[in-house]
Structures are given as structure tokens and as C-alpha cells.
Amino acid sequence: MAEILPIKGFRYNPKLPFSIDALTSPLFDVVSPKQRQALYRNPYNSIHVSVPPGPDPADSARRTVEHWKRSSILQQDPLPGIYVYYQYFRLPGSSKEYCRKGFMCHIKAYDWAEKVILRHENTIPAAVNDRVELLEQTKLHTSATHGLYTDPHFTLEHYMDESITSPLYESEDYQGVRDVLSVIHDAVVIQKFVDQLRDQQVILADGHHRYEGSLLYRQKMQREHPTATGLEPFHYHLMYLTNAASDDLRILPTHRLLETLPISPEVFLERLRQYFTVTPIEEAYDLNEVILGKQWAFGVYLQGEAYKARLKPEVHSQLAWELPKEVKDLDLTVMHYFILERVLGISQEQQRQYQGLSYVRSFPECLTKVDTGLAHLALITNEVKMEEVLRVCHSGAVMPQKSTFFYPKVICGFLFSSIDENEFN
């Protein structure tokens, strides 16, 4: 079902007077303004093409890419290959080292209706539009999205383990993660990767905006080229594929912050108690612990006061959104329906683009922003489990936006892939 191809990747010229550490950057949706400004100081950092500066970012990226290719700052590898990418990491409070194993390749940008690539999240339209413009101008995929295939027999890991012993790059990134890249050029081995994915559905774990950008670009090009064969470069997208059967997949929670409350704090708490059992918590930093593992339980922090809010079980049947049970049962669906819509009056459609609603992974950052007045309300949630993601994907529905944070994030700058007709192979 899933068609993948090897890549003739573009990589940084090894003669540049910078280490690979100085050239990589976080993905566009996680890089902070402060990180961005620091990275812009290096004229060759990948941030200039993934999150380009200036009033016309897409045109800026196009000119940068053209300059980098002309000047051999970026060079195309002479042979197509499967690029093996390992990420070694630890989680806070644990000494165990994990290794997420995967590979980067081109994959056809299938329409959602084809049910080859399965999504689990909604997207935010403005972010998708930015990605389409960037791809249209540069014809370059600057960072891989993250997809999951399933192989309980771990057929490909042997080949990846062998390849990773001869790395192209080793780097420690902004997350404290050790990233290692290698490449497989052996055509016989590459065919094994192609064959393994041929009968697979792929779960889109991370990068919904970038994938949807590729999808919309492909649809536009198909309209402009009605006689296209299906083999043209614009059909393909850069993806990092990892095995869903691995124990080294980690999903971290993504909390919600509201800059301002549309109602008074007193009215908010009064309405909240209509649906939730609300318990004051003496120490705000205990919020993520007191909700841990409890269904439909959230931490609430406003005006320096902390509360545990757990949905009254008999209330759940009032959830009126037309969704399958797999989605209705999710913590985040409960939060978005009962807290954002019923308590705060922010409709389901408004939530997708609501000004002042932000998504924050760091629990301490949530508390700090409320304490300093940068936000009025923090909603703390548990992580989404992998089995929940799989159930939702196979139900054909989607979760609320920013439901999952697969950790670690892929970094930008190790590999670029072109969909220019003169460079695609």
C-alpha cells in the first residue's frame, strides 16, 4: 500500500567551517523565538530554510536554497539511498538510555481518503498554508515528518544496526539527544525496505502540518498536470519511519495555556464544578503527579491556585460531538469539550484557531507563565498512550489538535530532499 523510494539526499558540504551541531535546528513548530534569533546568526544554519526570516519567508527560503546549491554549501549525494537515523535519549528522572531506530526515505503523499497514511490529529490551517508556500517555492523538503509502520519481527533493524556503525554524522541536539545518521546504498537491501512497506498502512506520528502541506501541493500539481503518471517528483514527501512495535517510542503530554479567560475566575470555577469534581491542591508542582494515570483528570492552575479536576463519570454521556467512542474516551476530547466549549464557551471550530490558546510541553513553563501573568489559565494533562493513538487512527477519526508529542523530535539539517525534476531520483 505504501510506496517508498530511496533519496539522492542533499547534505551540507563537509568542507564548511562549521560542525554539524552548528548547522542543525529544531523543527518549525517547536523552535522558540529566542532559539530562532540565535540560530539566524549563522548564515548557513538550516533555520534559514525551515523557518525563513523576513516579510516574505517562502521567497527568502527559495533564494537561500538557490544560493546554497550554486555555492556548494549543499551538495547532492551521487547515489540514492535509505538514510538510517538513530536517536539516543533519556527521559527526565531516569538513567535508562533509549534508542529510537528509523530511516528516512521518500513516500508518496497519499490522500487521507486512500487510508494509506493515517492521521490522528487535526491541523491548524495557517501553519499548513505556510508549509505549502515554502515547498512550492523551494521544491525542497527541509525536515522529515515522522511515520510509524508495524513489524513485530523487526525485519529491517538488522540492516539499520549494521549501517549505523559507519555514521555520516553524530551530533548532540538542543534536546540533549544524540542523533546519528548513516546511509544504505546497497540496492538489494534498499529493496527489502521497499518490500516491507509495500503492504503497510503508516500512522503519521508527527508532522501533520508538513505532510498536509505536501498533500495540498501534490493536489494542486495534479490539477495543473491532468496527464501526470504518478511518478513525478511532486507526488513524494520526506518521512522518517520507525517501527511501532519498538519499546523505544515515547509520547509526552502537551498542556494547554490560555492567555486570557473569557469569563471571570469565579464563574470559571463555578461552571467547572458542574461537570468535574474539583479538589484544591496545596502545591502546584504536584499537579502532574496527582492526575497521573487517572482517566479524565486534569490539573488546573489560575491566580496562583492549583486544583485537580476529574470529570464526574455520569457526565461523560453528555459529550455531544459526533465522534466514535475511541475519540470520545480520550482525556483531551473531554478537556476540549467540557472545559473549552462548555465551561469557557469556545466552540469546537473556534478552538482550532483561537487566539491566545497555546500548546506547551513543559509543565514548569505552564506554571511560570501563569505566575508571571503571561497566561491566566493552565490546563495540565496526562500523556496519550500509543494504543490510544492506534485505536483513533484505525477508527478513521482524529484527536484534538496538538494531542501528542512524540519524543524526541526529529532535527532539521541532517538531510534535505529535492522534488525538483532535475534533482529527483
PDB file of C-alpha atoms in Angstrom, residues 109-372:
ATOM      1  CA  ALA A 109       1.818  11.789  -0.312  1.00  0.00           C
ATOM      2  CA  TYR A 110      -1.394   9.795  -0.230  1.00  0.00           C
ATOM      3  CA  ASP A 111      -4.771  11.485   0.192  1.00  0.00           C
ATOM      4  CA  TRP A 112      -6.334  10.785   3.583  1.00  0.00           C
ATOM      5  CA  ALA A 113      -9.243   9.006   1.871  1.00  0.00           C
ATOM      6  CA  GLU A 114      -6.856   6.387   0.464  1.00  0.00           C
ATOM      7  CA  LYS A 115      -6.203   5.202   4.052  1.00  0.00           C
ATOM      8  CA  VAL A 116      -2.536   4.502   3.415  1.00  0.00           C
ATOM      9  CA  ILE A 117      -1.282   7.338   5.619  1.00  0.00           C
ATOM     10  CA  LEU A 118      -3.466   7.555   8.733  1.00  0.00           C
ATOM     11  CA  ARG A 119      -3.626  10.782  10.726  1.00  0.00           C
ATOM     12  CA  HIS A 120      -4.625  11.168  14.364  1.00  0.00           C
ATOM     13  CA  GLU A 121      -4.687  14.965  14.818  1.00  0.00           C
ATOM     14  CA  ASN A 122      -6.403  17.998  13.392  1.00  0.00           C
ATOM     15  CA  THR A 123      -4.195  20.712  11.893  1.00  0.00           C
ATOM     16  CA  ILE A 124      -4.164  24.492  12.216  1.00  0.00           C
ATOM     17  CA  PRO A 125      -4.842  25.974   8.728  1.00  0.00           C
ATOM     18  CA  ALA A 126      -2.388  28.899   8.881  1.00  0.00           C
ATOM     19  CA  ALA A 127       0.528  26.577   9.630  1.00  0.00           C
ATOM     20  CA  VAL A 128      -0.396  24.312   6.695  1.00  0.00           C
ATOM     21  CA  ASN A 129      -0.535  27.273   4.285  1.00  0.00           C
ATOM     22  CA  ASP A 130       2.972  28.335   5.342  1.00  0.00           C
ATOM     23  CA  ARG A 131       4.309  24.842   4.590  1.00  0.00           C
ATOM     24  CA  VAL A 132       2.659  24.744   1.138  1.00  0.00           C
ATOM     25  CA  GLU A 133       4.200  28.089   0.135  1.00  0.00           C
ATOM     26  CA  LEU A 134       7.623  27.011   1.361  1.00  0.00           C
ATOM     27  CA  LEU A 135       7.521  23.744  -0.578  1.00  0.00           C
ATOM     28  CA  GLU A 136       6.202  25.421  -3.715  1.00  0.00           C
ATOM     29  CA  GLN A 137       8.995  27.998  -3.725  1.00  0.00           C
ATOM     30  CA  THR A 138      11.961  25.795  -2.748  1.00  0.00           C
ATOM     31  CA  LYS A 139      10.989  22.349  -4.120  1.00  0.00           C
ATOM     32  CA  LEU A 140      12.892  21.097  -1.075  1.00  0.00           C
ATOM     33  CA  HIS A 141      11.787  19.063   1.924  1.00  0.00           C
ATOM     34  CA  THR A 142      13.764  20.586   4.780  1.00  0.00           C
ATOM     35  CA  SER A 143      12.733  18.182   7.546  1.00  0.00           C
ATOM     36  CA  ALA A 144      11.204  14.722   7.696  1.00  0.00           C
ATOM     37  CA  THR A 145       7.809  14.034   9.181  1.00  0.00           C
ATOM     38  CA  HIS A 146       7.580  11.008  11.491  1.00  0.00           C
ATOM     39  CA  GLY A 147       5.594   7.932  10.467  1.00  0.00           C
ATOM     40  CA  LEU A 148       5.051   4.548  12.106  1.00  0.00           C
ATOM     41  CA  TYR A 149       4.978   1.213  10.323  1.00  0.00           C
ATOM     42  CA  THR A 150       4.453  -2.087  12.155  1.00  0.00           C
ATOM     43  CA  ASP A 151       6.843  -5.027  12.054  1.00  0.00           C
ATOM     44  CA  PRO A 152       6.796  -7.276  15.148  1.00  0.00           C
ATOM     45  CA  HIS A 153       9.568  -9.385  13.574  1.00  0.00           C
ATOM     46  CA  PHE A 154      11.954  -6.382  13.343  1.00  0.00           C
ATOM     47  CA  THR A 155      12.987  -7.384   9.831  1.00  0.00           C
ATOM     48  CA  LEU A 156      14.796  -4.138   8.946  1.00  0.00           C
ATOM     49  CA  GLU A 157      16.603  -3.477  12.235  1.00  0.00           C
ATOM     50  CA  HIS A 158      19.479  -5.821  11.349  1.00  0.00           C
ATOM     51  CA  TYR A 159      20.313  -3.760   8.257  1.00  0.00           C
ATOM     52  CA  MET A 160      19.932  -0.473  10.126  1.00  0.00           C
ATOM     53  CA  ASP A 161      22.134  -1.665  13.008  1.00  0.00           C
ATOM     54  CA  GLU A 162      24.848  -2.636  10.540  1.00  0.00           C
ATOM     55  CA  SER A 163      24.636   0.690   8.686  1.00  0.00           C
ATOM     56  CA  ILE A 164      24.730   2.870  11.799  1.00  0.00           C
ATOM     57  CA  THR A 165      28.206   1.556  12.667  1.00  0.00           C
ATOM     58  CA  SER A 166      29.506   3.751   9.794  1.00  0.00           C
ATOM     59  CA  PRO A 167      27.885   7.102  10.558  1.00  0.00           C
ATOM     60  CA  LEU A 168      27.836  10.156   8.318  1.00  0.00           C
ATOM     61  CA  TYR A 169      27.029  12.380  11.313  1.00  0.00           C
ATOM     62  CA  GLU A 170      26.931  12.201  15.084  1.00  0.00           C
ATOM     63  CA  SER A 171      25.530  15.181  16.923  1.00  0.00           C
ATOM     64  CA  GLU A 172      24.049  16.216  20.244  1.00  0.00           C
ATOM     65  CA  ASP A 173      20.990  18.365  19.621  1.00  0.00           C
ATOM     66  CA  TYR A 174      19.066  21.035  21.533  1.00  0.00           C
ATOM     67  CA  GLN A 175      17.066  18.323  23.344  1.00  0.00           C
ATOM     68  CA  GLY A 176      20.223  16.690  24.703  1.00  0.00           C
ATOM     69  CA  VAL A 177      19.587  13.800  22.303  1.00  0.00           C
ATOM     70  CA  ARG A 178      22.425  12.061  20.464  1.00  0.00           C
ATOM     71  CA  ASP A 179      21.497  11.916  16.768  1.00  0.00           C
ATOM     72  CA  VAL A 180      23.316   9.551  14.392  1.00  0.00           C
ATOM     73  CA  LEU A 181      22.841   9.364  10.602  1.00  0.00           C
ATOM     74  CA  SER A 182      24.115   6.782   8.124  1.00  0.00           C
ATOM     75  CA  VAL A 183      23.128   5.681   4.624  1.00  0.00           C
ATOM     76  CA  ILE A 184      22.416   2.391   2.848  1.00  0.00           C
ATOM     77  CA  HIS A 185      23.269   2.348  -0.881  1.00  0.00           C
ATOM     78  CA  ASP A 186      23.036  -1.419  -1.474  1.00  0.00           C
ATOM     79  CA  ALA A 187      20.179  -1.863  -3.972  1.00  0.00           C
ATOM     80  CA  VAL A 188      19.319  -5.354  -2.702  1.00  0.00           C
ATOM     81  CA  VAL A 189      18.957  -4.094   0.869  1.00  0.00           C
ATOM     82  CA  ILE A 190      17.028  -0.995  -0.241  1.00  0.00           C
ATOM     83  CA  GLN A 191      14.536  -3.305  -1.975  1.00  0.00           C
ATOM     84  CA  LYS A 192      13.910  -5.041   1.358  1.00  0.00           C
ATOM     85  CA  PHE A 193      12.825  -1.698   2.824  1.00  0.00           C
ATOM     86  CA  VAL A 194      10.582  -1.023  -0.184  1.00  0.00           C
ATOM     87  CA  ASP A 195       9.029  -4.501   0.080  1.00  0.00           C
ATOM     88  CA  GLN A 196       8.497  -4.225   3.855  1.00  0.00           C
ATOM     89  CA  LEU A 197       6.411  -1.061   3.457  1.00  0.00           C
ATOM     90  CA  ARG A 198       4.509  -2.142   0.353  1.00  0.00           C
ATOM     91  CA  ASP A 199       1.638  -3.785   2.284  1.00  0.00           C
ATOM     92  CA  GLN A 200       1.648  -1.361   5.208  1.00  0.00           C
ATOM     93  CA  GLN A 201      -0.522   1.440   6.438  1.00  0.00           C
ATOM     94  CA  VAL A 202       1.552   4.214   8.021  1.00  0.00           C
ATOM     95  CA  ILE A 203       0.492   6.118  11.128  1.00  0.00           C
ATOM     96  CA  LEU A 204       1.505   9.771  10.909  1.00  0.00           C
ATOM     97  CA  ALA A 205       3.031  10.326  14.343  1.00  0.00           C
ATOM     98  CA  ASP A 206       4.423  13.838  13.973  1.00  0.00           C
ATOM     99  CA  GLY A 207       4.403  16.477  11.258  1.00  0.00           C
ATOM    100  CA  HIS A 208       0.727  16.693  10.311  1.00  0.00           C
ATOM    101  CA  HIS A 209       1.145  20.283   9.045  1.00  0.00           C
ATOM    102  CA  ARG A 210       4.157  19.436   6.879  1.00  0.00           C
ATOM    103  CA  TYR A 211       2.514  16.302   5.477  1.00  0.00           C
ATOM    104  CA  GLU A 212      -0.708  18.142   4.716  1.00  0.00           C
ATOM    105  CA  GLY A 213       1.377  20.850   3.029  1.00  0.00           C
ATOM    106  CA  SER A 214       2.877  18.182   0.741  1.00  0.00           C
ATOM    107  CA  LEU A 215      -0.555  16.724   0.129  1.00  0.00           C
ATOM    108  CA  LEU A 216      -2.090  20.068  -0.869  1.00  0.00           C
ATOM    109  CA  TYR A 217       0.895  20.816  -3.116  1.00  0.00           C
ATOM    110  CA  ARG A 218       0.502  17.420  -4.792  1.00  0.00           C
ATOM    111  CA  GLN A 219      -3.223  18.043  -5.338  1.00  0.00           C
ATOM    112  CA  LYS A 220      -2.501  21.437  -6.877  1.00  0.00           C
ATOM    113  CA  MET A 221       0.109  19.986  -9.254  1.00  0.00           C
ATOM    114  CA  GLN A 222      -2.246  17.171 -10.263  1.00  0.00           C
ATOM    115  CA  ARG A 223      -4.861  19.743 -11.244  1.00  0.00           C
ATOM    116  CA  GLU A 224      -2.252  21.592 -13.313  1.00  0.00           C
ATOM    117  CA  HIS A 225      -0.965  18.357 -14.895  1.00  0.00           C
ATOM    118  CA  PRO A 226      -4.018  16.141 -15.522  1.00  0.00           C
ATOM    119  CA  THR A 227      -1.959  13.671 -17.581  1.00  0.00           C
ATOM    120  CA  ALA A 228       0.580  13.080 -14.778  1.00  0.00           C
ATOM    121  CA  THR A 229       1.713   9.452 -14.469  1.00  0.00           C
ATOM    122  CA  GLY A 230       2.027   9.329 -10.693  1.00  0.00           C
ATOM    123  CA  LEU A 231       5.805   9.080 -10.823  1.00  0.00           C
ATOM    124  CA  GLU A 232       6.509  12.838 -10.891  1.00  0.00           C
ATOM    125  CA  PRO A 233       8.562  14.291  -8.013  1.00  0.00           C
ATOM    126  CA  PHE A 234       5.668  16.368  -6.669  1.00  0.00           C
ATOM    127  CA  HIS A 235       3.937  13.153  -5.550  1.00  0.00           C
ATOM    128  CA  TYR A 236       6.568  12.463  -2.880  1.00  0.00           C
ATOM    129  CA  HIS A 237       7.276  13.545   0.654  1.00  0.00           C
ATOM    130  CA  LEU A 238      10.228  13.118   3.060  1.00  0.00           C
ATOM    131  CA  MET A 239       9.404  10.854   6.006  1.00  0.00           C
ATOM    132  CA  TYR A 240      11.248   9.306   8.950  1.00  0.00           C
ATOM    133  CA  LEU A 241       9.792   5.847   9.552  1.00  0.00           C
ATOM    134  CA  THR A 242      10.066   3.956  12.833  1.00  0.00           C
ATOM    135  CA  ASN A 243       8.681   0.623  13.971  1.00  0.00           C
ATOM    136  CA  ALA A 244       5.540   0.909  16.131  1.00  0.00           C
ATOM    137  CA  ALA A 245       6.442  -2.478  17.679  1.00  0.00           C
ATOM    138  CA  SER A 246       9.519  -0.940  19.329  1.00  0.00           C
ATOM    139  CA  ASP A 247       9.657  -0.247  23.066  1.00  0.00           C
ATOM    140  CA  ASP A 248      11.557   2.994  22.442  1.00  0.00           C
ATOM    141  CA  LEU A 249       8.611   5.119  21.266  1.00  0.00           C
ATOM    142  CA  ARG A 250       7.713   7.790  23.782  1.00  0.00           C
ATOM    143  CA  ILE A 251       4.800  10.265  23.807  1.00  0.00           C
ATOM    144  CA  LEU A 252       4.939  13.221  26.191  1.00  0.00           C
ATOM    145  CA  PRO A 253       1.880  15.247  27.290  1.00  0.00           C
ATOM    146  CA  THR A 254       1.058  18.601  25.713  1.00  0.00           C
ATOM    147  CA  HIS A 255      -0.639  21.026  28.096  1.00  0.00           C
ATOM    148  CA  ARG A 256      -2.942  23.943  27.255  1.00  0.00           C
ATOM    149  CA  LEU A 257      -2.427  27.598  28.179  1.00  0.00           C
ATOM    150  CA  LEU A 258      -4.959  30.410  27.831  1.00  0.00           C
ATOM    151  CA  GLU A 259      -3.575  33.940  27.798  1.00  0.00           C
ATOM    152  CA  THR A 260      -6.902  35.411  28.909  1.00  0.00           C
ATOM    153  CA  LEU A 261     -10.129  34.000  30.307  1.00  0.00           C
ATOM    154  CA  PRO A 262     -13.354  34.980  28.519  1.00  0.00           C
ATOM    155  CA  ILE A 263     -15.128  34.722  31.911  1.00  0.00           C
ATOM    156  CA  SER A 264     -14.101  35.615  35.461  1.00  0.00           C
ATOM    157  CA  PRO A 265     -12.108  33.054  37.503  1.00  0.00           C
ATOM    158  CA  GLU A 266     -15.026  32.759  39.932  1.00  0.00           C
ATOM    159  CA  VAL A 267     -17.500  31.927  37.163  1.00  0.00           C
ATOM    160  CA  PHE A 268     -14.969  29.540  35.595  1.00  0.00           C
ATOM    161  CA  LEU A 269     -14.658  27.511  38.812  1.00  0.00           C
ATOM    162  CA  GLU A 270     -18.411  27.575  39.369  1.00  0.00           C
ATOM    163  CA  ARG A 271     -19.095  26.199  35.884  1.00  0.00           C
ATOM    164  CA  LEU A 272     -16.223  23.708  36.166  1.00  0.00           C
ATOM    165  CA  ARG A 273     -17.840  22.143  39.227  1.00  0.00           C
ATOM    166  CA  GLN A 274     -20.978  21.387  37.195  1.00  0.00           C
ATOM    167  CA  TYR A 275     -19.013  18.742  35.287  1.00  0.00           C
ATOM    168  CA  PHE A 276     -15.954  17.949  37.404  1.00  0.00           C
ATOM    169  CA  THR A 277     -15.077  17.027  40.943  1.00  0.00           C
ATOM    170  CA  VAL A 278     -12.729  19.898  41.791  1.00  0.00           C
ATOM    171  CA  THR A 279     -10.182  19.384  44.582  1.00  0.00           C
ATOM    172  CA  PRO A 280      -7.781  22.130  45.765  1.00  0.00           C
ATOM    173  CA  ILE A 281      -4.113  21.065  45.662  1.00  0.00           C
ATOM    174  CA  GLU A 282      -1.776  22.764  48.101  1.00  0.00           C
ATOM    175  CA  GLU A 283       1.390  22.547  45.992  1.00  0.00           C
ATOM    176  CA  ALA A 284       1.052  23.427  42.291  1.00  0.00           C
ATOM    177  CA  TYR A 285       4.132  21.386  41.361  1.00  0.00           C
ATOM    178  CA  ASP A 286       2.269  18.246  42.477  1.00  0.00           C
ATOM    179  CA  LEU A 287      -0.411  18.693  39.791  1.00  0.00           C
ATOM    180  CA  ASN A 288       1.135  16.377  37.231  1.00  0.00           C
ATOM    181  CA  GLU A 289       1.565  13.697  39.927  1.00  0.00           C
ATOM    182  CA  VAL A 290      -1.977  13.820  41.363  1.00  0.00           C
ATOM    183  CA  ILE A 291      -3.545  13.262  37.922  1.00  0.00           C
ATOM    184  CA  LEU A 292      -1.049  10.613  36.771  1.00  0.00           C
ATOM    185  CA  GLY A 293      -2.794   7.559  35.344  1.00  0.00           C
ATOM    186  CA  LYS A 294      -6.292   8.804  36.214  1.00  0.00           C
ATOM    187  CA  GLN A 295      -8.832   8.901  33.388  1.00  0.00           C
ATOM    188  CA  TRP A 296     -10.416  12.290  32.609  1.00  0.00           C
ATOM    189  CA  ALA A 297      -8.340  14.034  35.282  1.00  0.00           C
ATOM    190  CA  PHE A 298      -6.626  17.397  34.745  1.00  0.00           C
ATOM    191  CA  GLY A 299      -4.549  19.887  36.621  1.00  0.00           C
ATOM    192  CA  VAL A 300      -5.979  23.409  36.695  1.00  0.00           C
ATOM    193  CA  TYR A 301      -3.840  26.408  37.655  1.00  0.00           C
ATOM    194  CA  LEU A 302      -5.054  30.006  37.809  1.00  0.00           C
ATOM    195  CA  GLN A 303      -4.384  33.018  40.030  1.00  0.00           C
ATOM    196  CA  GLY A 304      -1.731  31.077  41.927  1.00  0.00           C
ATOM    197  CA  GLU A 305      -4.207  28.385  42.969  1.00  0.00           C
ATOM    198  CA  ALA A 306      -3.991  24.736  41.915  1.00  0.00           C
ATOM    199  CA  TYR A 307      -6.844  22.263  41.511  1.00  0.00           C
ATOM    200  CA  LYS A 308      -7.347  18.685  40.436  1.00  0.00           C
ATOM    201  CA  ALA A 309     -10.424  18.425  38.194  1.00  0.00           C
ATOM    202  CA  ARG A 310     -11.806  14.961  37.401  1.00  0.00           C
ATOM    203  CA  LEU A 311     -14.866  14.513  35.215  1.00  0.00           C
ATOM    204  CA  LYS A 312     -17.887  13.088  37.020  1.00  0.00           C
ATOM    205  CA  PRO A 313     -18.389   9.689  35.314  1.00  0.00           C
ATOM    206  CA  GLU A 314     -22.131  10.194  34.802  1.00  0.00           C
ATOM    207  CA  VAL A 315     -21.430  13.426  32.886  1.00  0.00           C
ATOM    208  CA  HIS A 316     -19.412  11.809  30.091  1.00  0.00           C
ATOM    209  CA  SER A 317     -22.550  10.777  28.194  1.00  0.00           C
ATOM    210  CA  GLN A 318     -23.297  14.491  27.674  1.00  0.00           C
ATOM    211  CA  LEU A 319     -20.350  14.773  25.270  1.00  0.00           C
ATOM    212  CA  ALA A 320     -22.329  15.789  22.195  1.00  0.00           C
ATOM    213  CA  TRP A 321     -19.640  15.950  19.498  1.00  0.00           C
ATOM    214  CA  GLU A 322     -20.266  13.358  16.787  1.00  0.00           C
ATOM    215  CA  LEU A 323     -17.196  11.222  17.334  1.00  0.00           C
ATOM    216  CA  PRO A 324     -16.503   7.493  17.625  1.00  0.00           C
ATOM    217  CA  LYS A 325     -16.123   6.063  21.113  1.00  0.00           C
ATOM    218  CA  GLU A 326     -12.336   5.778  20.667  1.00  0.00           C
ATOM    219  CA  VAL A 327     -12.117   9.576  20.454  1.00  0.00           C
ATOM    220  CA  LYS A 328     -14.831  10.428  22.971  1.00  0.00           C
ATOM    221  CA  ASP A 329     -12.995   8.441  25.633  1.00  0.00           C
ATOM    222  CA  LEU A 330      -9.748  10.432  25.268  1.00  0.00           C
ATOM    223  CA  ASP A 331      -8.708  12.778  28.046  1.00  0.00           C
ATOM    224  CA  LEU A 332      -8.083  15.599  25.594  1.00  0.00           C
ATOM    225  CA  THR A 333     -11.501  15.248  23.981  1.00  0.00           C
ATOM    226  CA  VAL A 334     -13.029  15.576  27.438  1.00  0.00           C
ATOM    227  CA  MET A 335     -10.879  18.652  28.118  1.00  0.00           C
ATOM    228  CA  HIS A 336     -11.694  20.334  24.811  1.00  0.00           C
ATOM    229  CA  TYR A 337     -15.411  19.630  25.061  1.00  0.00           C
ATOM    230  CA  PHE A 338     -16.224  20.151  28.733  1.00  0.00           C
ATOM    231  CA  ILE A 339     -13.658  22.815  29.681  1.00  0.00           C
ATOM    232  CA  LEU A 340     -13.021  24.771  26.485  1.00  0.00           C
ATOM    233  CA  GLU A 341     -16.504  24.531  24.942  1.00  0.00           C
ATOM    234  CA  ARG A 342     -18.976  24.027  27.791  1.00  0.00           C
ATOM    235  CA  VAL A 343     -17.231  25.994  30.553  1.00  0.00           C
ATOM    236  CA  LEU A 344     -15.418  28.692  28.554  1.00  0.00           C
ATOM    237  CA  GLY A 345     -17.777  28.911  25.573  1.00  0.00           C
ATOM    238  CA  ILE A 346     -15.097  28.327  22.894  1.00  0.00           C
ATOM    239  CA  SER A 347     -16.697  26.206  20.184  1.00  0.00           C
ATOM    240  CA  GLN A 348     -15.040  23.201  18.557  1.00  0.00           C
ATOM    241  CA  GLU A 349     -14.379  25.155  15.353  1.00  0.00           C
ATOM    242  CA  GLN A 350     -13.086  28.236  17.190  1.00  0.00           C
ATOM    243  CA  GLN A 351     -10.597  26.116  19.145  1.00  0.00           C
ATOM    244  CA  ARG A 352      -8.581  25.321  16.009  1.00  0.00           C
ATOM    245  CA  GLN A 353      -7.540  28.978  15.557  1.00  0.00           C
ATOM    246  CA  TYR A 354      -8.350  30.523  18.930  1.00  0.00           C
ATOM    247  CA  GLN A 355      -6.089  33.477  19.684  1.00  0.00           C
ATOM    248  CA  GLY A 356      -4.307  33.067  22.989  1.00  0.00           C
ATOM    249  CA  LEU A 357      -4.676  29.282  23.182  1.00  0.00           C
ATOM    250  CA  SER A 358      -1.225  27.706  23.132  1.00  0.00           C
ATOM    251  CA  TYR A 359       0.189  24.220  23.493  1.00  0.00           C
ATOM    252  CA  VAL A 360       3.104  23.728  25.878  1.00  0.00           C
ATOM    253  CA  ARG A 361       5.043  20.565  26.661  1.00  0.00           C
ATOM    254  CA  SER A 362       6.899  21.871  29.700  1.00  0.00           C
ATOM    255  CA  PHE A 363       4.885  21.559  32.916  1.00  0.00           C
ATOM    256  CA  PRO A 364       7.055  24.085  34.853  1.00  0.00           C
ATOM    257  CA  GLU A 365       6.711  26.568  31.966  1.00  0.00           C
ATOM    258  CA  CYS A 366       2.915  26.412  32.309  1.00  0.00           C
ATOM    259  CA  LEU A 367       3.071  27.326  35.978  1.00  0.00           C
ATOM    260  CA  THR A 368       5.649  30.070  35.408  1.00  0.00           C
ATOM    261  CA  LYS A 369       3.591  31.736  32.689  1.00  0.00           C
ATOM    262  CA  VAL A 370       0.537  31.881  34.950  1.00  0.00           C
ATOM    263  CA  ASP A 371       2.619  33.173  37.878  1.00  0.00           C
ATOM    264  CA  THR A 372       4.150  35.946  35.745  1.00  0.00           C
TER     265      THR A 372
END
